[in-house]
Short mmCIF file of C-alpha atoms and ligand atoms in Angstrom, two decimals:
data_model
loop_
_atom_site.label_atom_id
_atom_site.label_comp_id
_atom_site.label_asym_id
_atom_site.label_seq_id
_atom_site.Cartn_x
_atom_site.Cartn_y
_atom_site.Cartn_z
CA UNK X 1 -34.51 74.52 60.01
CA UNK X 2 -36.72 71.39 60.19
CA UNK X 3 -38.24 72.39 56.81
CA UNK X 4 -34.75 72.47 55.36
CA UNK X 5 -33.94 69.10 56.94
CA UNK X 6 -37.09 67.56 55.38
CA UNK X 7 -36.14 69.00 52.01
CA UNK X 8 -32.70 67.35 52.23
CA UNK X 9 -34.25 63.97 53.25
CA UNK X 10 -36.73 64.21 50.36
CA UNK X 11 -33.97 65.00 47.85
CA UNK X 12 -31.94 62.05 49.19
CA UNK X 13 -34.84 59.64 48.68
CA UNK X 14 -35.39 60.88 45.12
CA UNK X 15 -31.70 60.42 44.25
CA UNK X 16 -31.51 56.91 45.75
CA UNK X 17 -34.74 55.69 44.05
CA UNK X 18 -33.80 57.33 40.75
CA UNK X 19 -30.28 55.92 40.85
CA UNK X 20 -31.58 52.46 41.68
CA UNK X 21 -34.03 52.57 38.84
CA UNK X 22 -31.27 53.67 36.49
CA UNK X 23 -29.19 50.65 37.54
CA UNK X 24 -32.08 48.28 36.87
CA UNK X 25 -32.79 49.39 33.36
CA UNK X 26 -29.57 48.30 31.70
CA UNK X 27 -29.72 44.98 33.53
CA UNK X 28 -33.16 44.13 32.17
CA UNK X 29 -32.11 45.30 28.73
CA UNK X 30 -29.11 43.00 28.88
CA UNK X 31 -31.28 40.01 29.69
CA UNK X 32 -33.53 40.57 26.71
CA UNK X 33 -30.67 41.00 24.30
CA UNK X 34 -29.02 37.68 25.22
CA UNK X 35 -30.47 35.25 22.65
CA UNK X 36 -30.40 35.39 18.90
CA UNK X 37 -34.19 35.28 18.66
CA UNK X 38 -36.13 38.45 19.48
CA UNK X 39 -38.34 37.89 22.52
CA UNK X 40 -41.62 39.86 22.86
CA UNK X 41 -41.22 42.64 25.44
CA UNK X 42 -42.91 41.84 28.77
CA UNK X 43 -44.44 43.90 31.59
CA UNK X 44 -42.88 43.81 35.04
CA UNK X 45 -44.95 40.77 36.08
CA UNK X 46 -44.02 38.77 33.05
CA UNK X 47 -47.18 39.28 30.97
CA UNK X 48 -46.64 40.19 27.34
CA UNK X 49 -47.13 43.93 27.05
CA UNK X 50 -49.54 45.46 24.60
CA UNK X 51 -47.94 48.15 22.50
CA UNK X 52 -48.69 51.57 23.95
CA UNK X 53 -49.33 50.34 27.54
CA UNK X 54 -47.31 51.28 30.62
CA UNK X 55 -44.66 48.89 29.37
CA UNK X 56 -44.49 50.97 26.19
CA UNK X 57 -40.89 52.12 26.68
CA UNK X 58 -39.79 48.49 26.70
CA UNK X 59 -41.29 48.12 23.25
CA UNK X 60 -39.27 51.09 22.08
CA UNK X 61 -36.16 49.63 23.65
CA UNK X 62 -36.71 46.34 21.86
CA UNK X 63 -36.71 47.96 18.44
CA UNK X 64 -32.97 48.71 18.23
CA UNK X 65 -32.22 45.07 19.14
CA UNK X 66 -34.05 43.88 16.04
CA UNK X 67 -32.07 46.38 14.01
CA UNK X 68 -28.70 45.12 15.25
CA UNK X 69 -29.54 41.49 14.46
CA UNK X 70 -26.48 40.50 12.37
CA UNK X 71 -27.25 40.19 8.68
CA UNK X 72 -26.59 36.81 7.03
CA UNK X 73 -22.96 36.87 5.85
CA UNK X 74 -22.66 37.79 2.21
CA UNK X 75 -21.74 34.85 0.00
CA UNK X 76 -18.29 34.99 -1.55
CA UNK X 77 -17.78 34.73 -5.28
CA UNK X 78 -14.95 32.28 -5.95
CA UNK X 79 -12.39 33.15 -8.58
CA UNK X 80 -12.89 31.67 -12.05
CA UNK X 81 -10.97 28.45 -12.55
CA UNK X 82 -9.55 29.11 -16.00
CA UNK X 83 -6.01 30.42 -15.89
CA UNK X 84 -5.56 29.77 -12.19
CA UNK X 85 -2.31 27.91 -12.66
CA UNK X 86 -0.98 30.76 -14.76
CA UNK X 87 -1.80 33.11 -11.92
CA UNK X 88 -0.10 30.77 -9.45
CA UNK X 89 2.85 29.95 -11.71
CA UNK X 90 4.98 32.72 -10.28
CA UNK X 91 4.54 31.23 -6.85
CA UNK X 92 5.70 27.91 -8.24
CA UNK X 93 8.59 29.55 -10.02
CA UNK X 94 9.71 31.22 -6.81
CA UNK X 95 9.96 27.95 -4.93
CA UNK X 96 10.53 25.58 -7.84
CA UNK X 97 13.10 27.57 -9.79
CA UNK X 98 16.19 26.24 -8.01
CA UNK X 99 15.57 23.04 -9.98
CA UNK X 100 15.16 24.76 -13.32
CA UNK X 101 17.93 27.28 -12.72
CA UNK X 102 20.44 24.63 -11.64
CA UNK X 103 19.63 22.32 -14.55
CA UNK X 104 19.91 25.17 -17.04
CA UNK X 105 23.19 26.45 -15.67
CA UNK X 106 24.84 23.04 -15.94
CA UNK X 107 23.39 22.27 -19.37
CA UNK X 108 24.68 25.54 -20.77
CA UNK X 109 28.31 24.71 -19.98
CA UNK X 110 30.58 24.50 -22.99
CA UNK X 111 31.64 20.94 -22.62
CA UNK X 112 29.57 18.61 -20.46
CA UNK X 113 31.76 16.28 -18.40
CA UNK X 114 30.70 13.18 -16.45
CA UNK X 115 30.79 15.35 -13.33
CA UNK X 116 28.30 17.70 -14.95
CA UNK X 117 25.95 14.83 -15.71
CA UNK X 118 26.31 13.64 -12.11
CA UNK X 119 25.43 17.12 -10.96
CA UNK X 120 22.34 17.11 -13.15
CA UNK X 121 21.28 13.78 -11.70
CA UNK X 122 21.82 14.98 -8.16
CA UNK X 123 19.75 18.08 -8.85
CA UNK X 124 16.88 15.99 -10.16
CA UNK X 125 17.03 13.60 -7.22
CA UNK X 126 17.04 16.48 -4.75
CA UNK X 127 13.86 17.70 -6.39
CA UNK X 128 12.25 14.33 -5.57
CA UNK X 129 11.72 13.35 -9.18
CA UNK X 130 12.70 9.74 -8.43
CA UNK X 131 15.57 7.62 -9.73
CA UNK X 132 13.73 6.04 -12.67
CA UNK X 133 12.39 9.24 -14.21
CA UNK X 134 15.71 11.05 -13.53
CA UNK X 135 17.59 8.44 -15.49
CA UNK X 136 15.09 8.55 -18.34
CA UNK X 137 15.30 12.30 -18.53
CA UNK X 138 19.10 12.35 -18.50
CA UNK X 139 19.42 9.62 -21.12
CA UNK X 140 17.17 11.55 -23.45
CA UNK X 141 19.04 14.78 -22.80
CA UNK X 142 22.46 13.19 -23.32
CA UNK X 143 21.45 11.78 -26.69
CA UNK X 144 19.91 14.97 -27.89
CA UNK X 145 22.67 17.25 -26.63
CA UNK X 146 25.27 15.04 -28.28
CA UNK X 147 23.38 14.63 -31.54
CA UNK X 148 22.25 18.18 -31.86
CA UNK X 149 25.27 19.78 -30.25
CA UNK X 150 22.99 22.29 -28.56
CA UNK X 151 24.71 25.08 -26.62
CA UNK X 152 22.65 28.16 -27.18
CA UNK X 153 20.78 28.83 -23.87
CA UNK X 154 17.40 29.23 -25.54
CA UNK X 155 17.78 25.92 -27.37
CA UNK X 156 18.96 24.19 -24.18
CA UNK X 157 15.95 25.53 -22.35
CA UNK X 158 13.57 24.30 -25.05
CA UNK X 159 15.18 20.89 -24.99
CA UNK X 160 14.97 20.61 -21.21
CA UNK X 161 11.39 21.84 -21.26
CA UNK X 162 10.43 19.16 -23.77
CA UNK X 163 12.08 16.38 -21.81
CA UNK X 164 10.66 17.49 -18.47
CA UNK X 165 7.23 17.63 -20.03
CA UNK X 166 7.65 14.06 -21.25
CA UNK X 167 8.31 12.72 -17.75
CA UNK X 168 5.39 14.73 -16.32
CA UNK X 169 3.29 13.12 -19.08
CA UNK X 170 0.84 15.52 -20.71
CA UNK X 171 -1.16 12.59 -22.14
CA UNK X 172 -2.78 11.64 -18.81
CA UNK X 173 -6.45 12.45 -18.25
CA UNK X 174 -6.43 14.96 -15.41
CA UNK X 175 -10.05 15.92 -15.34
CA UNK X 176 -11.75 15.51 -11.97
CA UNK X 177 -14.90 13.48 -12.61
CA UNK X 178 -17.78 15.65 -11.46
CA UNK X 179 -20.61 14.32 -13.56
CA UNK X 180 -22.56 11.54 -11.94
CA UNK X 181 -23.85 8.48 -13.77
CA UNK X 182 -27.47 7.85 -14.66
CA UNK X 183 -29.17 5.27 -12.43
CA UNK X 184 -31.23 2.31 -13.61
CA UNK X 185 -34.50 4.28 -13.60
CA UNK X 186 -33.01 7.23 -15.46
CA UNK X 187 -32.27 9.16 -12.25
CA UNK X 188 -29.15 11.28 -12.54
CA UNK X 189 -26.98 10.41 -9.55
CA UNK X 190 -24.54 12.84 -7.95
CA UNK X 191 -20.83 12.47 -8.65
CA UNK X 192 -19.36 11.33 -5.34
CA UNK X 193 -15.80 12.43 -4.64
CA UNK X 194 -14.09 10.83 -1.64
CA UNK X 195 -11.05 12.66 -0.27
CA UNK X 196 -8.45 10.64 1.68
CA UNK X 197 -4.94 11.10 3.06
CA UNK X 198 -2.96 11.29 6.31
CA UNK X 199 -3.43 14.12 8.78
CA UNK X 200 -2.40 17.61 8.01
CA UNK X 201 -1.88 17.07 4.29
CA UNK X 202 -4.70 19.48 3.47
CA UNK X 203 -7.78 17.31 2.90
CA UNK X 204 -10.35 19.60 4.47
CA UNK X 205 -8.81 22.68 2.88
CA UNK X 206 -8.86 20.92 -0.48
CA UNK X 207 -12.51 19.92 -0.10
CA UNK X 208 -13.32 23.53 0.76
CA UNK X 209 -11.36 24.91 -2.18
CA UNK X 210 -12.82 22.31 -4.53
CA UNK X 211 -16.34 23.24 -3.46
CA UNK X 212 -15.51 26.82 -4.47
CA UNK X 213 -14.20 25.66 -7.85
CA UNK X 214 -17.46 23.81 -8.46
CA UNK X 215 -19.60 26.74 -7.30
CA UNK X 216 -17.63 28.99 -9.66
CA UNK X 217 -18.67 26.58 -12.42
CA UNK X 218 -22.34 26.72 -11.38
CA UNK X 219 -22.44 23.19 -10.05
CA UNK X 220 -24.48 22.31 -6.98
CA UNK X 221 -22.51 20.76 -4.12
CA UNK X 222 -23.10 18.98 -0.78
CA UNK X 223 -20.27 18.40 1.67
CA UNK X 224 -20.04 15.33 3.91
CA UNK X 225 -18.04 15.67 7.13
CA UNK X 226 -16.99 12.05 7.52
CA UNK X 227 -14.11 13.12 9.75
CA UNK X 228 -15.97 12.42 12.97
CA UNK X 229 -12.78 12.13 14.99
CA UNK X 230 -13.24 15.62 16.41
CA UNK X 231 -16.13 18.08 16.15
CA UNK X 232 -13.77 20.86 15.08
CA UNK X 233 -13.18 19.03 11.80
CA UNK X 234 -16.86 19.29 10.86
CA UNK X 235 -16.91 22.95 11.93
CA UNK X 236 -13.89 23.64 9.71
CA UNK X 237 -15.60 22.03 6.73
CA UNK X 238 -18.94 23.72 7.40
CA UNK X 239 -17.22 27.12 7.51
CA UNK X 240 -15.71 26.52 4.08
CA UNK X 241 -19.11 25.52 2.68
CA UNK X 242 -21.05 28.37 4.28
CA UNK X 243 -18.82 30.94 2.61
CA UNK X 244 -20.16 29.89 -0.78
CA UNK X 245 -23.64 28.75 0.26
CA UNK X 246 -22.90 25.03 0.26
CA UNK X 247 -24.54 22.76 2.87
CA UNK X 248 -22.60 20.34 5.05
CA UNK X 249 -23.98 17.04 6.31
CA UNK X 250 -22.42 16.28 9.69
CA UNK X 251 -22.89 14.52 12.97
CA UNK X 252 -22.78 16.53 16.15
CA UNK X 253 -21.43 13.59 18.07
CA UNK X 254 -17.67 13.01 18.26
CA UNK X 255 -16.76 9.52 17.15
CA UNK X 256 -19.97 8.91 15.20
CA UNK X 257 -19.71 6.34 12.42
CA UNK X 258 -17.98 8.10 9.51
CA UNK X 259 -19.55 5.71 7.02
CA UNK X 260 -23.02 6.70 8.27
CA UNK X 261 -22.26 10.41 7.76
CA UNK X 262 -20.87 9.72 4.28
CA UNK X 263 -24.00 7.73 3.49
CA UNK X 264 -26.28 10.54 4.70
CA UNK X 265 -24.39 13.08 2.62
CA UNK X 266 -24.75 11.02 -0.53
CA UNK X 267 -28.42 10.33 0.24
CA UNK X 268 -29.02 14.06 0.63
CA UNK X 269 -27.17 14.74 -2.61
CA UNK X 270 -29.42 12.23 -4.32
CA UNK X 271 -32.62 13.54 -2.78
CA UNK X 272 -31.75 17.12 -3.70
CA UNK X 273 -30.55 16.30 -7.21
CA UNK X 274 -27.13 17.73 -6.36
CA UNK X 275 -24.36 17.56 -8.96
CA UNK X 276 -21.44 16.70 -6.68
CA UNK X 277 -21.03 15.29 -3.16
CA UNK X 278 -17.59 15.88 -1.64
CA UNK X 279 -16.76 13.65 1.33
CA UNK X 280 -13.97 14.68 3.71
CA UNK X 281 -12.41 11.91 5.83
CA UNK X 282 -10.28 11.79 8.94
CA UNK X 283 -6.51 11.91 8.60
CA UNK X 284 -4.93 8.80 9.95
CA UNK X 285 -1.52 7.24 10.05
CA UNK X 286 -0.77 4.79 7.31
CA UNK X 287 0.05 2.05 9.81
CA UNK X 288 -3.03 2.57 11.96
CA UNK X 289 -4.88 -0.69 12.36
CA UNK X 290 -8.34 -0.60 10.86
CA UNK X 291 -7.50 1.83 8.08
CA UNK X 292 -8.36 -0.79 5.51
CA UNK X 293 -11.63 -1.58 7.28
CA UNK X 294 -12.72 1.99 7.78
CA UNK X 295 -12.06 3.26 4.27
CA UNK X 296 -13.46 0.02 2.89
CA UNK X 297 -16.64 0.49 4.91
CA UNK X 298 -17.06 4.12 3.84
CA UNK X 299 -16.63 3.09 0.22
CA UNK X 300 -19.05 0.17 0.48
CA UNK X 301 -21.71 2.19 2.22
CA UNK X 302 -21.46 5.10 -0.23
CA UNK X 303 -21.71 2.85 -3.26
CA UNK X 304 -25.05 1.55 -2.01
CA UNK X 305 -26.40 5.00 -2.89
CA UNK X 306 -24.17 6.00 -5.81
CA UNK X 307 -20.90 4.83 -7.31
CA UNK X 308 -17.71 6.70 -6.46
CA UNK X 309 -16.76 9.08 -9.25
CA UNK X 310 -13.33 9.88 -7.80
CA UNK X 311 -11.12 8.95 -4.88
CA UNK X 312 -8.66 11.79 -4.42
CA UNK X 313 -5.53 11.19 -2.39
CA UNK X 314 -4.21 14.38 -0.84
CA UNK X 315 -0.42 14.46 -0.45
CA UNK X 316 1.75 17.16 1.06
CA UNK X 317 4.47 17.95 -1.51
CA UNK X 318 6.94 18.89 1.22
CA UNK X 319 7.02 15.39 2.75
CA UNK X 320 9.13 13.72 0.03
CA UNK X 321 9.72 10.01 0.40
CA UNK X 322 7.29 9.74 3.30
CA UNK X 323 4.55 11.06 1.05
CA UNK X 324 5.35 8.34 -1.45
CA UNK X 325 5.02 5.66 1.21
CA UNK X 326 1.62 7.05 2.12
CA UNK X 327 0.64 7.07 -1.52
CA UNK X 328 1.52 3.41 -1.81
CA UNK X 329 -0.64 2.41 1.18
CA UNK X 330 -3.65 4.48 0.14
CA UNK X 331 -3.30 3.30 -3.43
CA UNK X 332 -3.70 -0.27 -2.23
CA UNK X 333 -6.52 0.47 0.19
CA UNK X 334 -8.74 3.07 -1.34
CA UNK X 335 -8.54 2.64 -5.11
CA UNK X 336 -7.18 6.14 -5.65
CA UNK X 337 -8.13 7.71 -9.00
CA UNK X 338 -6.37 11.04 -8.69
CA UNK X 339 -3.80 12.89 -6.63
CA UNK X 340 -4.01 16.33 -5.11
CA UNK X 341 -0.56 17.65 -4.36
CA UNK X 342 -0.77 20.39 -1.75
CA UNK X 343 1.77 22.93 -0.49
CA UNK X 344 3.61 22.95 -3.80
CA UNK X 345 4.05 26.66 -3.08
CA UNK X 346 6.32 25.85 -0.17
CA UNK X 347 8.83 23.46 -1.72
CA UNK X 348 11.53 23.34 -4.36
CA UNK X 349 10.87 19.62 -4.67
CA UNK X 350 8.27 19.82 -7.41
CA UNK X 351 9.70 16.65 -8.94
CA UNK X 352 7.42 14.78 -6.54
CA UNK X 353 4.69 15.24 -9.16
CA UNK X 354 6.54 12.84 -11.42
CA UNK X 355 7.51 10.41 -8.67
CA UNK X 356 4.04 10.05 -7.22
CA UNK X 357 2.40 9.55 -10.60
CA UNK X 358 4.83 6.75 -11.33
CA UNK X 359 4.37 5.24 -7.91
CA UNK X 360 0.58 5.08 -8.08
CA UNK X 361 0.02 5.02 -11.81
CA UNK X 362 -2.60 7.76 -11.41
CA UNK X 363 -2.30 11.39 -12.46
CA UNK X 364 -1.89 14.48 -10.32
CA UNK X 365 -5.18 16.24 -10.99
CA UNK X 366 -5.08 19.24 -8.70
CA UNK X 367 -2.37 21.24 -6.98
CA UNK X 368 -2.53 23.40 -3.89
CA UNK X 369 -0.41 26.51 -4.28
CA UNK X 370 -1.23 28.44 -1.14
CA UNK X 371 -3.49 28.79 1.87
CA UNK X 372 -5.88 31.22 0.20
CA UNK X 373 -9.41 30.00 -0.58
CA UNK X 374 -8.82 30.02 -4.33
CA UNK X 375 -5.24 28.70 -4.31
CA UNK X 376 -6.19 25.35 -5.83
CA UNK X 377 -5.63 24.80 -9.53
CA UNK X 378 -6.24 22.04 -12.04
CA UNK X 379 -2.80 20.61 -12.73
CA UNK X 380 -1.44 21.78 -16.05
CA UNK X 381 1.80 20.02 -17.08
CA UNK X 382 2.99 22.84 -19.33
CA UNK X 383 2.46 25.57 -16.77
CA UNK X 384 4.08 23.37 -14.17
CA UNK X 385 7.22 22.80 -16.23
CA UNK X 386 7.41 26.52 -17.06
CA UNK X 387 7.14 27.17 -13.34
CA UNK X 388 10.06 24.81 -12.67
CA UNK X 389 12.16 26.47 -15.34
CA UNK X 390 11.41 29.91 -13.91
N1 LIG Z 401 0.97 26.67 1.89
C1 LIG Z 401 -0.06 25.83 1.75
N2 LIG Z 401 -0.73 25.40 2.84
C2 LIG Z 401 -1.76 24.56 2.68
C3 LIG Z 401 -2.16 24.10 1.39
N3 LIG Z 401 -3.21 23.27 1.55
C4 LIG Z 401 -3.46 23.20 2.88
N4 LIG Z 401 -2.60 23.96 3.56
C5 LIG Z 401 -2.52 24.14 5.02
O1 LIG Z 401 -2.27 22.91 5.67
C6 LIG Z 401 -2.87 22.88 6.96
C7 LIG Z 401 -3.66 21.60 7.17
O2 LIG Z 401 -4.78 21.62 6.32
P1 LIG Z 401 -6.10 20.75 6.60
O3 LIG Z 401 -6.97 20.94 5.41
O4 LIG Z 401 -6.70 21.04 7.92
O5 LIG Z 401 -5.50 19.30 6.61
P2 LIG Z 401 -6.27 17.90 6.83
O6 LIG Z 401 -5.64 16.91 5.94
O7 LIG Z 401 -7.73 18.08 6.68
O8 LIG Z 401 -5.90 17.60 8.35
P3 LIG Z 401 -6.64 16.56 9.35
O9 LIG Z 401 -8.11 16.83 9.27
O10 LIG Z 401 -6.05 16.87 10.69
O11 LIG Z 401 -6.29 15.21 8.88
C8 LIG Z 401 -3.70 24.14 7.05
O12 LIG Z 401 -2.99 25.11 7.77
C9 LIG Z 401 -3.85 24.59 5.60
O13 LIG Z 401 -4.02 25.98 5.47
C10 LIG Z 401 -1.41 24.58 0.24
O14 LIG Z 401 -1.65 24.23 -0.91
N5 LIG Z 401 -0.38 25.43 0.49
MG1 LIG Z 402 -9.30 17.67 7.94
#
């Protein structure tokens, strides 16, 4: 009886000790797996274990951890740039076609009355084309329709296409300058592209997409996160860059001097012999005091290292007249050399292309036609007009 009792006590001790040991093992495993670096396995008293000693099992346990170390994310291959606007034209046609369809339906009427011409004008104004260009376009159409007596739908379409193309102006140089100048001592400097605009227009997205365009063209790129307003902005930019193997110069401190970050980015671009430095800036309201100073300072500081190749103003195509007001302010402040019109996929008011070019006297160079990483296209007037006409 006592023998049996002892047996039960012995079994109990074995179960408790064994169970306790089993609980300890996962806990110690967990501790070792915490960091991203692989720590050397240790013995119970903290000494580093020799392989094959009593702490041997720990060595075996460590091996799978090394195996599950996440591999570096594979770099993405951006889409080729050629033909992008053709690919995105359907998207434009879907949102932009009310303009083309309405114009065509009125123009094809048998006898055009004053009311019809008023309707045409209204349609153009609703598409944000602006009063001046609308009048120009209608005057030209009136003359040609009267002189030529055009009624056949195909001929009307050709006529409208020609006149729309004229107001969009195919003669403007829309190339984004991405070749830097040669310095005094023969050093090839990076092309510095500064990207400005109010918040939410799509600056950071555009910088990210543009980096991909350049990578697709085998150009080397450095990004500068001069939006130091919030750390998340630099993270957003860095994520875009990392996807295509492009480095981002940033400050880890919120509210750091944006001009200093821009300067560092350009300096790095110079040191590394990089082709293009893209500098993202903070979005700010057009009436915010200090806008002039801040952009002025960024520009001055950058040009100590290399001249600005481009100042791109990013405008949201869906904001209409408000976007034009912004354009005016930035045009005065930042010496804008090109416009990026974003969210053209989400608006039937494509006429803003014409209005904003007139307002600033600088061409639309790029258009954003979606949220996808490769939904940025060099602006092509012909494809654009075809998109409007559906
Ligand atoms: N549909 C569509 N959405 C776009 C386009 N470009 C940007 N966006 C979206 O617009 C939003 C704002 O984009 P951001 O790039 O963060 O804008 P931002 O100008 O950098 O904003 P701040 O840094 O706050 O000034 C995001 O949700 C983008 O995905 C475009 O061409 N089409
Ligand atoms: Mg941003």
